[in-house]
Amino acid sequence: MINTGMPRSVLGHWVSGSIASLIVSGAINYKRVEEGRMSTKEAGIDTLKKTLQGGAVTASAIAVANHIGTPAGYFKALASLSVGAACVYAIEKGADLLLDDSPELITE
């Protein structure tokens, strides 16, 4: 068993990871919009996507670290890692839907 210290707040780290990702992706996408390489809509969706993914990855990493230090925690750590990866994938696919302007997604 690995001593990872006291368990850390997963929700608190979700917020921290989201804020850090918002700052970085917002700055990068702002520059892309200013250079004309990206529309405002694309920048907004990409920033939101990266913000949510950053929070999910950070929270997942903290949950994994928390579980590694507990008895039989490797299975829980693997489960936490899987949940984090699934969140990132779901957020990616959701952002793709928001960027897709195909007519079948538009309802009247």
PDB file of N, CA, C and O in Angstrom, residues 18-49:
ATOM      1  N   SER A  18     -11.070  23.128 -13.123  1.00  0.00           N
ATOM      2  CA  SER A  18     -11.926  23.862 -14.062  1.00  0.00           C
ATOM      3  C   SER A  18     -11.478  25.307 -14.210  1.00  0.00           C
ATOM      4  O   SER A  18     -11.411  25.832 -15.326  1.00  0.00           O
ATOM      5  N   ILE A  19     -11.165  25.946 -13.102  1.00  0.00           N
ATOM      6  CA  ILE A  19     -10.724  27.346 -13.155  1.00  0.00           C
ATOM      7  C   ILE A  19      -9.404  27.475 -13.916  1.00  0.00           C
ATOM      8  O   ILE A  19      -9.250  28.356 -14.770  1.00  0.00           O
ATOM      9  N   ALA A  20      -8.465  26.593 -13.625  1.00  0.00           N
ATOM     10  CA  ALA A  20      -7.176  26.635 -14.336  1.00  0.00           C
ATOM     11  C   ALA A  20      -7.375  26.410 -15.830  1.00  0.00           C
ATOM     12  O   ALA A  20      -6.790  27.120 -16.669  1.00  0.00           O
ATOM     13  N   SER A  21      -8.213  25.447 -16.185  1.00  0.00           N
ATOM     14  CA  SER A  21      -8.471  25.165 -17.603  1.00  0.00           C
ATOM     15  C   SER A  21      -9.200  26.313 -18.285  1.00  0.00           C
ATOM     16  O   SER A  21      -8.931  26.613 -19.446  1.00  0.00           O
ATOM     17  N   LEU A  22     -10.108  26.950 -17.562  1.00  0.00           N
ATOM     18  CA  LEU A  22     -10.820  28.106 -18.105  1.00  0.00           C
ATOM     19  C   LEU A  22      -9.851  29.233 -18.441  1.00  0.00           C
ATOM     20  O   LEU A  22      -9.918  29.827 -19.522  1.00  0.00           O
ATOM     21  N   ILE A  23      -8.933  29.509 -17.550  1.00  0.00           N
ATOM     22  CA  ILE A  23      -7.969  30.589 -17.762  1.00  0.00           C
ATOM     23  C   ILE A  23      -7.084  30.301 -18.977  1.00  0.00           C
ATOM     24  O   ILE A  23      -6.928  31.145 -19.860  1.00  0.00           O
ATOM     25  N   VAL A  24      -6.550  29.088 -19.026  1.00  0.00           N
ATOM     26  CA  VAL A  24      -5.618  28.747 -20.114  1.00  0.00           C
ATOM     27  C   VAL A  24      -6.344  28.659 -21.453  1.00  0.00           C
ATOM     28  O   VAL A  24      -5.933  29.281 -22.440  1.00  0.00           O
ATOM     29  N   SER A  25      -7.439  27.882 -21.505  1.00  0.00           N
ATOM     30  CA  SER A  25      -8.139  27.725 -22.785  1.00  0.00           C
ATOM     31  C   SER A  25      -8.789  29.029 -23.230  1.00  0.00           C
ATOM     32  O   SER A  25      -8.828  29.324 -24.431  1.00  0.00           O
ATOM     33  N   GLY A  26      -9.270  29.822 -22.277  1.00  0.00           N
ATOM     34  CA  GLY A  26      -9.841  31.116 -22.637  1.00  0.00           C
ATOM     35  C   GLY A  26      -8.818  32.038 -23.275  1.00  0.00           C
ATOM     36  O   GLY A  26      -9.101  32.700 -24.276  1.00  0.00           O
ATOM     37  N   ALA A  27      -7.625  32.073 -22.714  1.00  0.00           N
ATOM     38  CA  ALA A  27      -6.572  32.924 -23.277  1.00  0.00           C
ATOM     39  C   ALA A  27      -6.148  32.443 -24.667  1.00  0.00           C
ATOM     40  O   ALA A  27      -5.979  33.252 -25.587  1.00  0.00           O
ATOM     41  N   ILE A  28      -5.988  31.131 -24.811  1.00  0.00           N
ATOM     42  CA  ILE A  28      -5.586  30.579 -26.115  1.00  0.00           C
ATOM     43  C   ILE A  28      -6.660  30.851 -27.161  1.00  0.00           C
ATOM     44  O   ILE A  28      -6.357  31.286 -28.284  1.00  0.00           O
ATOM     45  N   ASN A  29      -7.923  30.605 -26.814  1.00  0.00           N
ATOM     46  CA  ASN A  29      -8.998  30.804 -27.784  1.00  0.00           C
ATOM     47  C   ASN A  29      -9.251  32.274 -28.076  1.00  0.00           C
ATOM     48  O   ASN A  29      -9.631  32.633 -29.194  1.00  0.00           O
ATOM     49  N   TYR A  30      -9.029  33.144 -27.108  1.00  0.00           N
ATOM     50  CA  TYR A  30      -9.141  34.580 -27.364  1.00  0.00           C
ATOM     51  C   TYR A  30      -8.141  34.999 -28.441  1.00  0.00           C
ATOM     52  O   TYR A  30      -8.483  35.728 -29.376  1.00  0.00           O
ATOM     53  N   LYS A  31      -6.932  34.494 -28.320  1.00  0.00           N
ATOM     54  CA  LYS A  31      -5.897  34.806 -29.314  1.00  0.00           C
ATOM     55  C   LYS A  31      -6.285  34.267 -30.693  1.00  0.00           C
ATOM     56  O   LYS A  31      -6.094  34.943 -31.706  1.00  0.00           O
ATOM     57  N   ARG A  32      -6.850  33.069 -30.730  1.00  0.00           N
ATOM     58  CA  ARG A  32      -7.276  32.477 -32.003  1.00  0.00           C
ATOM     59  C   ARG A  32      -8.384  33.296 -32.656  1.00  0.00           C
ATOM     60  O   ARG A  32      -8.394  33.466 -33.873  1.00  0.00           O
ATOM     61  N   VAL A  33      -9.318  33.803 -31.854  1.00  0.00           N
ATOM     62  CA  VAL A  33     -10.394  34.637 -32.401  1.00  0.00           C
ATOM     63  C   VAL A  33      -9.815  35.946 -32.931  1.00  0.00           C
ATOM     64  O   VAL A  33     -10.178  36.404 -34.019  1.00  0.00           O
ATOM     65  N   GLU A  34      -8.911  36.548 -32.179  1.00  0.00           N
ATOM     66  CA  GLU A  34      -8.284  37.804 -32.610  1.00  0.00           C
ATOM     67  C   GLU A  34      -7.518  37.630 -33.920  1.00  0.00           C
ATOM     68  O   GLU A  34      -7.457  38.544 -34.729  1.00  0.00           O
ATOM     69  N   GLU A  35      -6.923  36.448 -34.110  1.00  0.00           N
ATOM     70  CA  GLU A  35      -6.168  36.176 -35.345  1.00  0.00           C
ATOM     71  C   GLU A  35      -7.062  35.723 -36.486  1.00  0.00           C
ATOM     72  O   GLU A  35      -6.589  35.507 -37.595  1.00  0.00           O
ATOM     73  N   GLY A  36      -8.357  35.538 -36.215  1.00  0.00           N
ATOM     74  CA  GLY A  36      -9.288  35.104 -37.242  1.00  0.00           C
ATOM     75  C   GLY A  36      -9.235  33.613 -37.545  1.00  0.00           C
ATOM     76  O   GLY A  36      -9.769  33.168 -38.552  1.00  0.00           O
ATOM     77  N   ARG A  37      -8.601  32.850 -36.694  1.00  0.00           N
ATOM     78  CA  ARG A  37      -8.479  31.403 -36.928  1.00  0.00           C
ATOM     79  C   ARG A  37      -9.656  30.619 -36.365  1.00  0.00           C
ATOM     80  O   ARG A  37      -9.778  29.425 -36.607  1.00  0.00           O
ATOM     81  N   MET A  38     -10.536  31.295 -35.623  1.00  0.00           N
ATOM     82  CA  MET A  38     -11.642  30.611 -34.959  1.00  0.00           C
ATOM     83  C   MET A  38     -12.780  31.604 -34.776  1.00  0.00           C
ATOM     84  O   MET A  38     -12.540  32.774 -34.512  1.00  0.00           O
ATOM     85  N   SER A  39     -14.022  31.129 -34.918  1.00  0.00           N
ATOM     86  CA  SER A  39     -15.170  32.005 -34.681  1.00  0.00           C
ATOM     87  C   SER A  39     -15.409  32.142 -33.178  1.00  0.00           C
ATOM     88  O   SER A  39     -14.914  31.346 -32.378  1.00  0.00           O
ATOM     89  N   THR A  40     -16.198  33.127 -32.826  1.00  0.00           N
ATOM     90  CA  THR A  40     -16.525  33.343 -31.420  1.00  0.00           C
ATOM     91  C   THR A  40     -17.297  32.150 -30.859  1.00  0.00           C
ATOM     92  O   THR A  40     -17.057  31.722 -29.730  1.00  0.00           O
ATOM     93  N   LYS A  41     -18.210  31.599 -31.655  1.00  0.00           N
ATOM     94  CA  LYS A  41     -18.981  30.427 -31.217  1.00  0.00           C
ATOM     95  C   LYS A  41     -18.050  29.240 -30.964  1.00  0.00           C
ATOM     96  O   LYS A  41     -18.153  28.577 -29.936  1.00  0.00           O
ATOM     97  N   GLU A  42     -17.157  28.978 -31.901  1.00  0.00           N
ATOM     98  CA  GLU A  42     -16.218  27.863 -31.729  1.00  0.00           C
ATOM     99  C   GLU A  42     -15.339  28.072 -30.500  1.00  0.00           C
ATOM    100  O   GLU A  42     -15.080  27.137 -29.751  1.00  0.00           O
ATOM    101  N   ALA A  43     -14.906  29.294 -30.293  1.00  0.00           N
ATOM    102  CA  ALA A  43     -14.054  29.598 -29.140  1.00  0.00           C
ATOM    103  C   ALA A  43     -14.804  29.386 -27.840  1.00  0.00           C
ATOM    104  O   ALA A  43     -14.261  28.822 -26.878  1.00  0.00           O
ATOM    105  N   GLY A  44     -16.054  29.818 -27.794  1.00  0.00           N
ATOM    106  CA  GLY A  44     -16.853  29.648 -26.586  1.00  0.00           C
ATOM    107  C   GLY A  44     -17.094  28.180 -26.265  1.00  0.00           C
ATOM    108  O   GLY A  44     -16.936  27.742 -25.113  1.00  0.00           O
ATOM    109  N   ILE A  45     -17.452  27.410 -27.274  1.00  0.00           N
ATOM    110  CA  ILE A  45     -17.698  25.982 -27.067  1.00  0.00           C
ATOM    111  C   ILE A  45     -16.414  25.266 -26.691  1.00  0.00           C
ATOM    112  O   ILE A  45     -16.396  24.429 -25.777  1.00  0.00           O
ATOM    113  N   ASP A  46     -15.306  25.596 -27.357  1.00  0.00           N
ATOM    114  CA  ASP A  46     -14.032  24.951 -27.044  1.00  0.00           C
ATOM    115  C   ASP A  46     -13.567  25.307 -25.628  1.00  0.00           C
ATOM    116  O   ASP A  46     -13.059  24.444 -24.901  1.00  0.00           O
ATOM    117  N   THR A  47     -13.756  26.547 -25.237  1.00  0.00           N
ATOM    118  CA  THR A  47     -13.377  26.963 -23.878  1.00  0.00           C
ATOM    119  C   THR A  47     -14.221  26.231 -22.833  1.00  0.00           C
ATOM    120  O   THR A  47     -13.688  25.736 -21.837  1.00  0.00           O
ATOM    121  N   LEU A  48     -15.516  26.138 -23.072  1.00  0.00           N
ATOM    122  CA  LEU A  48     -16.390  25.407 -22.155  1.00  0.00           C
ATOM    123  C   LEU A  48     -15.986  23.932 -22.086  1.00  0.00           C
ATOM    124  O   LEU A  48     -15.902  23.351 -21.009  1.00  0.00           O
ATOM    125  N   LYS A  49     -15.714  23.353 -23.252  1.00  0.00           N
ATOM    126  CA  LYS A  49     -15.308  21.947 -23.311  1.00  0.00           C
ATOM    127  C   LYS A  49     -14.028  21.714 -22.517  1.00  0.00           C
ATOM    128  O   LYS A  49     -13.956  20.819 -21.670  1.00  0.00           O
TER     129      LYS A  49
END
